[in-house]
Short mmCIF file of C-alpha atoms and ligand atoms in Angstrom, two decimals:
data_model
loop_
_atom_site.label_atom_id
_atom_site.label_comp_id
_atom_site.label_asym_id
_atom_site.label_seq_id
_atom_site.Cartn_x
_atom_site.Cartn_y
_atom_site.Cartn_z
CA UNK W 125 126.94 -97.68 48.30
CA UNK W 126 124.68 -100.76 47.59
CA UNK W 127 125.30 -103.34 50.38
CA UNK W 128 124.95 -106.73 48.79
CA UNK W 129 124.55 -109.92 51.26
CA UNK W 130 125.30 -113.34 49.83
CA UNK W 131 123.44 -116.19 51.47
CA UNK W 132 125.52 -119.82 51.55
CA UNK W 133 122.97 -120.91 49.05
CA UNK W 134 124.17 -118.30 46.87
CA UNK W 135 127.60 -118.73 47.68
CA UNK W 136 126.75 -122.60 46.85
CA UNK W 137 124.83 -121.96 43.59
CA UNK W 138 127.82 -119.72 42.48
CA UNK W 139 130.36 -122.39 43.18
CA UNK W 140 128.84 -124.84 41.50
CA UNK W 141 128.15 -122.94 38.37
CA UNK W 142 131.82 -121.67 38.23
CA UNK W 143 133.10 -125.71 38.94
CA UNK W 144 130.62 -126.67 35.94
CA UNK W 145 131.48 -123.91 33.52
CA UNK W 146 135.00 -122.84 33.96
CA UNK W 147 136.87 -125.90 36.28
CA UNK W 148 137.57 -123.89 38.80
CA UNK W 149 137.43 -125.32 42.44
CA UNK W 150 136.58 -122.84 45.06
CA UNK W 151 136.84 -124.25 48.83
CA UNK W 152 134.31 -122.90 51.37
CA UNK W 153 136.84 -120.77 52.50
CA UNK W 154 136.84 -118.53 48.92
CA UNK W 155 133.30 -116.96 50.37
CA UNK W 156 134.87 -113.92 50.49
CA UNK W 157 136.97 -113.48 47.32
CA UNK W 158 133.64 -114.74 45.56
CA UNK W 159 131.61 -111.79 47.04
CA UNK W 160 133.86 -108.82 46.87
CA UNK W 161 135.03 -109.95 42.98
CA UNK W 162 131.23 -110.28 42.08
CA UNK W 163 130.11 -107.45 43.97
CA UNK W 164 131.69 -105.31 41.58
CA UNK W 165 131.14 -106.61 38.71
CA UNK W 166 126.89 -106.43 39.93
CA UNK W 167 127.83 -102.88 40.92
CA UNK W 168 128.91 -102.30 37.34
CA UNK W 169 125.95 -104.23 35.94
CA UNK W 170 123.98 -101.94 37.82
CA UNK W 171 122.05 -104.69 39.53
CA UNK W 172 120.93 -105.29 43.00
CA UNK W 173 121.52 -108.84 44.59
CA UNK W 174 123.70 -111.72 43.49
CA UNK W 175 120.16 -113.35 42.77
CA UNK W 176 119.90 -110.82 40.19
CA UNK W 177 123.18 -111.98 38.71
CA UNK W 178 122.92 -115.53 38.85
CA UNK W 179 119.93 -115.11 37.12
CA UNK W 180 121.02 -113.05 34.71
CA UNK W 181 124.05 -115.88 33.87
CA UNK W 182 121.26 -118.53 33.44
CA UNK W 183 119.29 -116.71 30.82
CA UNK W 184 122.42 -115.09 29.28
CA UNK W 185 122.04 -117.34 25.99
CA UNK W 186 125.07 -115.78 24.12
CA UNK W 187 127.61 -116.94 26.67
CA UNK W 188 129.09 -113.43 27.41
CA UNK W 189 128.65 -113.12 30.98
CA UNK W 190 130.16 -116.39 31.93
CA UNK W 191 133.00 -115.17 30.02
CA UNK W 192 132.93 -112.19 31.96
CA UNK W 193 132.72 -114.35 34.91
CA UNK W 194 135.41 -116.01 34.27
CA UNK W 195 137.56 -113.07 33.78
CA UNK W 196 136.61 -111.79 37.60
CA UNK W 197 137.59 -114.80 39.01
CA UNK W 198 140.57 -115.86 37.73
CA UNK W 199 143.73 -114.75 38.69
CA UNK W 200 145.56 -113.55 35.79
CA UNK W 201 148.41 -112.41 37.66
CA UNK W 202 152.27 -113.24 35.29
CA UNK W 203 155.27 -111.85 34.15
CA UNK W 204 157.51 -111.67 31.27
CA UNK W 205 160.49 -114.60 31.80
CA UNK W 206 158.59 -115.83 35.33
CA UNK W 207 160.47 -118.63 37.19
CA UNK W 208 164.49 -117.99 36.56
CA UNK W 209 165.53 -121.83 37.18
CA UNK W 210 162.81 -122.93 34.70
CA UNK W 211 165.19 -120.86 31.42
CA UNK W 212 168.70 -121.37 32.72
CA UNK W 213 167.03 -125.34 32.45
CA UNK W 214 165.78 -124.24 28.80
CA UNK W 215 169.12 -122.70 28.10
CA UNK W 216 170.78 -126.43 27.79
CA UNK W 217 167.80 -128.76 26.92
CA UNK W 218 166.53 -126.96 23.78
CA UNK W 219 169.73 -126.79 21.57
CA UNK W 220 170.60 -130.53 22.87
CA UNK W 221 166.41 -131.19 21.74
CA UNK W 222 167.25 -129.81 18.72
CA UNK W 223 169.88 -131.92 18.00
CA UNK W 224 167.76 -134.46 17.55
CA UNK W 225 165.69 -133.04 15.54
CA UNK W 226 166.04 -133.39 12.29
CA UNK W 227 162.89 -131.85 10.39
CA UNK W 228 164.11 -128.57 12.34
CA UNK W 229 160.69 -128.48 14.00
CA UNK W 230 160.08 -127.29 17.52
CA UNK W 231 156.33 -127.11 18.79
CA UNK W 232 155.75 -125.44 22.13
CA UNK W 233 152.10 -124.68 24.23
CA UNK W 234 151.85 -122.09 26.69
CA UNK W 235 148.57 -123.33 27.76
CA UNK W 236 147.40 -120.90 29.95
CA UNK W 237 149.02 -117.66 28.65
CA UNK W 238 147.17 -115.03 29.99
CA UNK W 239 148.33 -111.21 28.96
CA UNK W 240 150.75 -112.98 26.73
CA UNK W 241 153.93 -112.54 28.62
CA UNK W 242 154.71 -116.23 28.80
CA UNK W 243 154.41 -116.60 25.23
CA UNK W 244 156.29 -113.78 24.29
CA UNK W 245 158.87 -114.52 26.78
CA UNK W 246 159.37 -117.77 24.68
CA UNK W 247 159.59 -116.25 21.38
CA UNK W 248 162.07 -113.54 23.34
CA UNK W 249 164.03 -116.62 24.71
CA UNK W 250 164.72 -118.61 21.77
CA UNK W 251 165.59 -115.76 19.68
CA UNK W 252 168.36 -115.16 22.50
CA UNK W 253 169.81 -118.45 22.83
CA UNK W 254 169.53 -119.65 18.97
CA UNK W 255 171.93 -117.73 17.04
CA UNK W 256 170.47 -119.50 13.86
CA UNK W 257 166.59 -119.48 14.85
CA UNK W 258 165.56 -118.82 11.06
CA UNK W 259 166.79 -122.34 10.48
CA UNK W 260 163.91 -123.82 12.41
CA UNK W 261 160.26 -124.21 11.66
CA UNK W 262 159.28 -122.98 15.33
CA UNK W 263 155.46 -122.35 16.40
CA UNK W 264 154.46 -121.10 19.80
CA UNK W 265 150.58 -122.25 20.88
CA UNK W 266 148.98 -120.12 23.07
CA UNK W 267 146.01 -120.68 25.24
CA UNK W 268 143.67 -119.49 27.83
CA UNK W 269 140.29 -119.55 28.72
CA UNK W 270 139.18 -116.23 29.08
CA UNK W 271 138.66 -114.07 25.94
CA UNK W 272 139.48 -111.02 27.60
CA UNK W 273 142.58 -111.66 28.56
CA UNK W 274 143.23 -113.24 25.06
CA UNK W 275 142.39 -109.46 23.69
CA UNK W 276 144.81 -108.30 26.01
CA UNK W 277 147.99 -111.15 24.71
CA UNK W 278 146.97 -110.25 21.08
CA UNK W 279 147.60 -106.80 21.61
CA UNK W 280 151.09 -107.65 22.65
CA UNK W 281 151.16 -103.82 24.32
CA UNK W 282 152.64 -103.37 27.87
CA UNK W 283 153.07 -100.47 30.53
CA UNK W 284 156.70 -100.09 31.07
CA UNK W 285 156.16 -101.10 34.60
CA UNK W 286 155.75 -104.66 33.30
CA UNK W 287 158.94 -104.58 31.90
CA UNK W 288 160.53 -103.32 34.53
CA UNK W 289 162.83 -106.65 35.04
CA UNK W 290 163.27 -107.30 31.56
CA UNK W 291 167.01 -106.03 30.75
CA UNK W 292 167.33 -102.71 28.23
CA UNK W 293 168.99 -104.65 25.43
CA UNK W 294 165.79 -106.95 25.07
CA UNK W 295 163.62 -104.13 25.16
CA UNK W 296 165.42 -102.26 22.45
CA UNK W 297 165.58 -105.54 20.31
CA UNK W 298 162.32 -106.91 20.55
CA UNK W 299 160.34 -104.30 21.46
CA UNK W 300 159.19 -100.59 20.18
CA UNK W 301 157.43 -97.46 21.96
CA UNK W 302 153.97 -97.80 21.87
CA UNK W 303 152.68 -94.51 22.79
CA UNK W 304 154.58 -92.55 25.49
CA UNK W 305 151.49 -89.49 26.44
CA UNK W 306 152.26 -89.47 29.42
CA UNK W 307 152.73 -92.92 30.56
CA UNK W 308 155.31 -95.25 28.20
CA UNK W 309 153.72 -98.33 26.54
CA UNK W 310 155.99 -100.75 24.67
CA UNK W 311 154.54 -102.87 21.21
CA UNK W 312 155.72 -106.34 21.41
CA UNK W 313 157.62 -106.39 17.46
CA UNK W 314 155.95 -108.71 14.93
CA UNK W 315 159.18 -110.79 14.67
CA UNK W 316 158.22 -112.02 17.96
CA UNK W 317 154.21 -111.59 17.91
CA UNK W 318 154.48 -113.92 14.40
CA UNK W 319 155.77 -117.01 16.34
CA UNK W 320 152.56 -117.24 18.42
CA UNK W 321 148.79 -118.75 17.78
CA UNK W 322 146.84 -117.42 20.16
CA UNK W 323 143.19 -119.48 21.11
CA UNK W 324 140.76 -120.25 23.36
CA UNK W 325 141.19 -123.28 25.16
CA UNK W 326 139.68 -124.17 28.01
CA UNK W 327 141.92 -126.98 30.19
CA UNK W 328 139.58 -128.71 32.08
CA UNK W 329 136.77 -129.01 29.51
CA UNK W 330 137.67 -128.82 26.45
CA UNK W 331 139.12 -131.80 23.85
CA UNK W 332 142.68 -132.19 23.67
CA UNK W 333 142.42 -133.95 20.33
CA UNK W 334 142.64 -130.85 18.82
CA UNK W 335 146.19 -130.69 19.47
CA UNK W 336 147.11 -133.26 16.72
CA UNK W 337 150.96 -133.58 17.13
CA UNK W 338 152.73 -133.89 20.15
CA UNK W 339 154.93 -131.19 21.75
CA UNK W 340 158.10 -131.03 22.36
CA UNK W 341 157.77 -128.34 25.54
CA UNK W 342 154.72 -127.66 27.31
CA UNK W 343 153.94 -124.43 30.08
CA UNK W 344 150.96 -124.67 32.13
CA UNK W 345 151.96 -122.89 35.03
CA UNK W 346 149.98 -121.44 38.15
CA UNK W 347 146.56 -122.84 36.40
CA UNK W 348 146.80 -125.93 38.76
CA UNK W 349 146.15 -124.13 41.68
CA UNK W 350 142.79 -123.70 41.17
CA UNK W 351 141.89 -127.15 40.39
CA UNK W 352 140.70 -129.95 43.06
CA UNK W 353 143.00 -133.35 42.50
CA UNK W 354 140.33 -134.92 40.14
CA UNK W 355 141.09 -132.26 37.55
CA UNK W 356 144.63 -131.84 38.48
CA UNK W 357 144.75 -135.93 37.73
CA UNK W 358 143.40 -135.94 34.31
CA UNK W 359 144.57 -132.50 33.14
CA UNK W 360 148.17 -133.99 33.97
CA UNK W 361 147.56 -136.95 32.15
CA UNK W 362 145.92 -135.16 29.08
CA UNK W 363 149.46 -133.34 28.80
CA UNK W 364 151.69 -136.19 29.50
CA UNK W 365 150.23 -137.92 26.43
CA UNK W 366 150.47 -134.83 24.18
CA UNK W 367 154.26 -134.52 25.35
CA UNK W 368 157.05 -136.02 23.00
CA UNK W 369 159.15 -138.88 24.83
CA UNK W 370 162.28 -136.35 24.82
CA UNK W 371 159.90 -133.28 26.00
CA UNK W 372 159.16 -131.10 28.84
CA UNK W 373 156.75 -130.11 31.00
CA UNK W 374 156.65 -126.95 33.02
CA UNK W 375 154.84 -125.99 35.99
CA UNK W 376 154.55 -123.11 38.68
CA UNK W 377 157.31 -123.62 41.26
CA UNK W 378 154.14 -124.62 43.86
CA UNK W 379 152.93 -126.69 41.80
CA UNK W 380 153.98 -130.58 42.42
CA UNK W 381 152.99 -132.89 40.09
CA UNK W 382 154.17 -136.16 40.06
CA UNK W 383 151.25 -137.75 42.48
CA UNK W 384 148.59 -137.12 39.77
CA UNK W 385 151.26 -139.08 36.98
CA UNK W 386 152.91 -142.33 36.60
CA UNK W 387 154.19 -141.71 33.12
CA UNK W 388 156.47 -138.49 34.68
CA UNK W 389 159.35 -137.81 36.43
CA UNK W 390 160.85 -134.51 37.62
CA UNK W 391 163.51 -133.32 35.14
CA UNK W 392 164.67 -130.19 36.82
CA UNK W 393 162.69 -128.32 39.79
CA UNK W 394 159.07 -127.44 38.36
CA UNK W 395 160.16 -129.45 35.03
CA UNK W 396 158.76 -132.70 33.86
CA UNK W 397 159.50 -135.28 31.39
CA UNK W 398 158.16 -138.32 29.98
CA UNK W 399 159.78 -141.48 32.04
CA UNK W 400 162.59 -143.47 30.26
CA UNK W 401 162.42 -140.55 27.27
C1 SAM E 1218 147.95 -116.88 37.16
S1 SAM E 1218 147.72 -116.90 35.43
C2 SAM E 1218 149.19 -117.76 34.93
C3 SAM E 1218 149.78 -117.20 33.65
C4 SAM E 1218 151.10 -117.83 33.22
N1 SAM E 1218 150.95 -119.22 32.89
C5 SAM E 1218 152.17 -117.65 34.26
O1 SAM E 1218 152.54 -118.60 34.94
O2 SAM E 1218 152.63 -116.52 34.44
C6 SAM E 1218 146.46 -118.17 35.29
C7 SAM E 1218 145.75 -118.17 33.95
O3 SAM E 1218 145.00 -119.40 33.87
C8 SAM E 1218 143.81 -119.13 33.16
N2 SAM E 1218 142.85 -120.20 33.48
C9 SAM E 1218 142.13 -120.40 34.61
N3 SAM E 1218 141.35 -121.49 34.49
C10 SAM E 1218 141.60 -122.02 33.27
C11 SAM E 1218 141.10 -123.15 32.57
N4 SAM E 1218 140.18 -123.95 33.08
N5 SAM E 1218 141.57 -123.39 31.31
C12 SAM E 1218 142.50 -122.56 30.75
N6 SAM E 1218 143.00 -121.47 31.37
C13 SAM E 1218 142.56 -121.21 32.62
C14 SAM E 1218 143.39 -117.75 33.66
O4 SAM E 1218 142.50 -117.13 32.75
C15 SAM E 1218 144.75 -117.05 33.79
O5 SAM E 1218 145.05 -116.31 32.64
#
């Protein structure tokens, strides 16, 4: 097998490229996770040396490979109805939102939504806990910033093994069998798949003026991780101001917030809101 070597200037030149393009903050100590996730993908390429590959990222002018890139480096690890406390919170806080709401409108971003379980967890969720759900003019946004994964969420199709902690009666209702030859895939049913606007959106560098109204909830869980505090400081802020005063804001459970904010205050474990809203 080819044995690939990469120098600290490489390691360097990669870190930098992957901080400039995608916002991701790799510490000196990610050396290895760098080499063995490129390593494969150069194996695959069928090139030689992580030269080769850098190079062939500079003079890439149709912006594939950094997608690919970014794809091999994140983590796109996630679950359908991750973080229990976060929707026994959602349980009581949306219908008592919705009370005061009276244009029936409820506008929710999962803004980094991976596979699509998040999202579809959300559709899943308010369809459980809103008996009259066709009342309400209810969009789901969801974002992430690699287009593969996107694919993947669009699809809506999962191995059973995903939904091995969702319980039987939501599988039957919002689900159907996907192909079953000889491994069982479930289709995530329009009902659900409708609620959701899937996009690219990229947290760190992209313009969040193109999210015109505010929202009344907002997920962006275990994205944070991978940012240094700069980035965590003005991607909080950046969703604090697109947040209604009577909103929320979720994060992974590891995931502390309130240093990079002086406009939130902890709601719930992992949930923010707007202060005084
Ligand atoms: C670990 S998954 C979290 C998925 C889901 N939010 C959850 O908690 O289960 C992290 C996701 O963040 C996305 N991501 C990483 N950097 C990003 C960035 N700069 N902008 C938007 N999404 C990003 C990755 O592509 C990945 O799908």
């Amino acid at each position: 097998m080819l044995n690939l070597n990469l120098s600290q200037k490489e390691f360097k030149l990669f870190k930098e490229l992957i901080y400039n393009e995608i916002g991701i903050s790799l510490g000196d100590h990610k050396v290895q996770l760098v080499k063995s996730r490129l390593a494969k993908r150069i194996r695959k390429l069928g090139l030689g040396s992580f030269k080769e590959y850098y190079e062939l990222i500079h003079n890439d002018k149709t912006g594939q490979e950094i997608i690919n890139l970014t794809s091999v480096i994140t983590t796109n690890v996630t679950s359908f109805f991750r973080e229990t406390g976060q929707w026994t919170f959602l349980e009581k806080a949306i219908p008592k939102m919705l009370e005061n709401r009276p244009d029936k409108k409820l506008r929710i971003w999962s803004a980094a939504c991976s596979s699509g379980e998040e999202p579809y967890s959300i559709g899943i969720f308010l369809h459980n806990i809103l008996p009259d759900i066709d009342k309400y003019d209810i969009k789901i946004l969801a974002t992430d910033i690699s287009k593969n994964i996107l694919k993947t969420a669009i699809n809506g199709v999962y191995h059973e093994e995903k939904l091995e902690k969702v319980d039987k009666k939501t599988i039957n209702k919002y689900f159907t069998v996907h192909s079953k030859d000889p491994e069982v895939y479930y289709q995530i049913n329009n009902k659900i798949k409708n609620m959701v606007m899937f996009r690219i959106f990229n947290l760190v560098y992209d313009n969040f003026d193109i999210i015109k109204n505010k929202l009344d909830i907002i997920f962006c869980r275990n994205v944070m991780i991978y940012f240094d505090d700069e980035t965590k400081f003005n991607l909080v802020n950046n969703l604090g101001n697109k947040l209604k005063n009577d909103g929320f804001l979720l994060v992974g459970h590891s995931e502390n917030i309130l240093k990079y904010s002086s406009k939130l205050k902890n709601a719930a474990p992992s949930v923010y809101k707007v202060k005084g809203g």
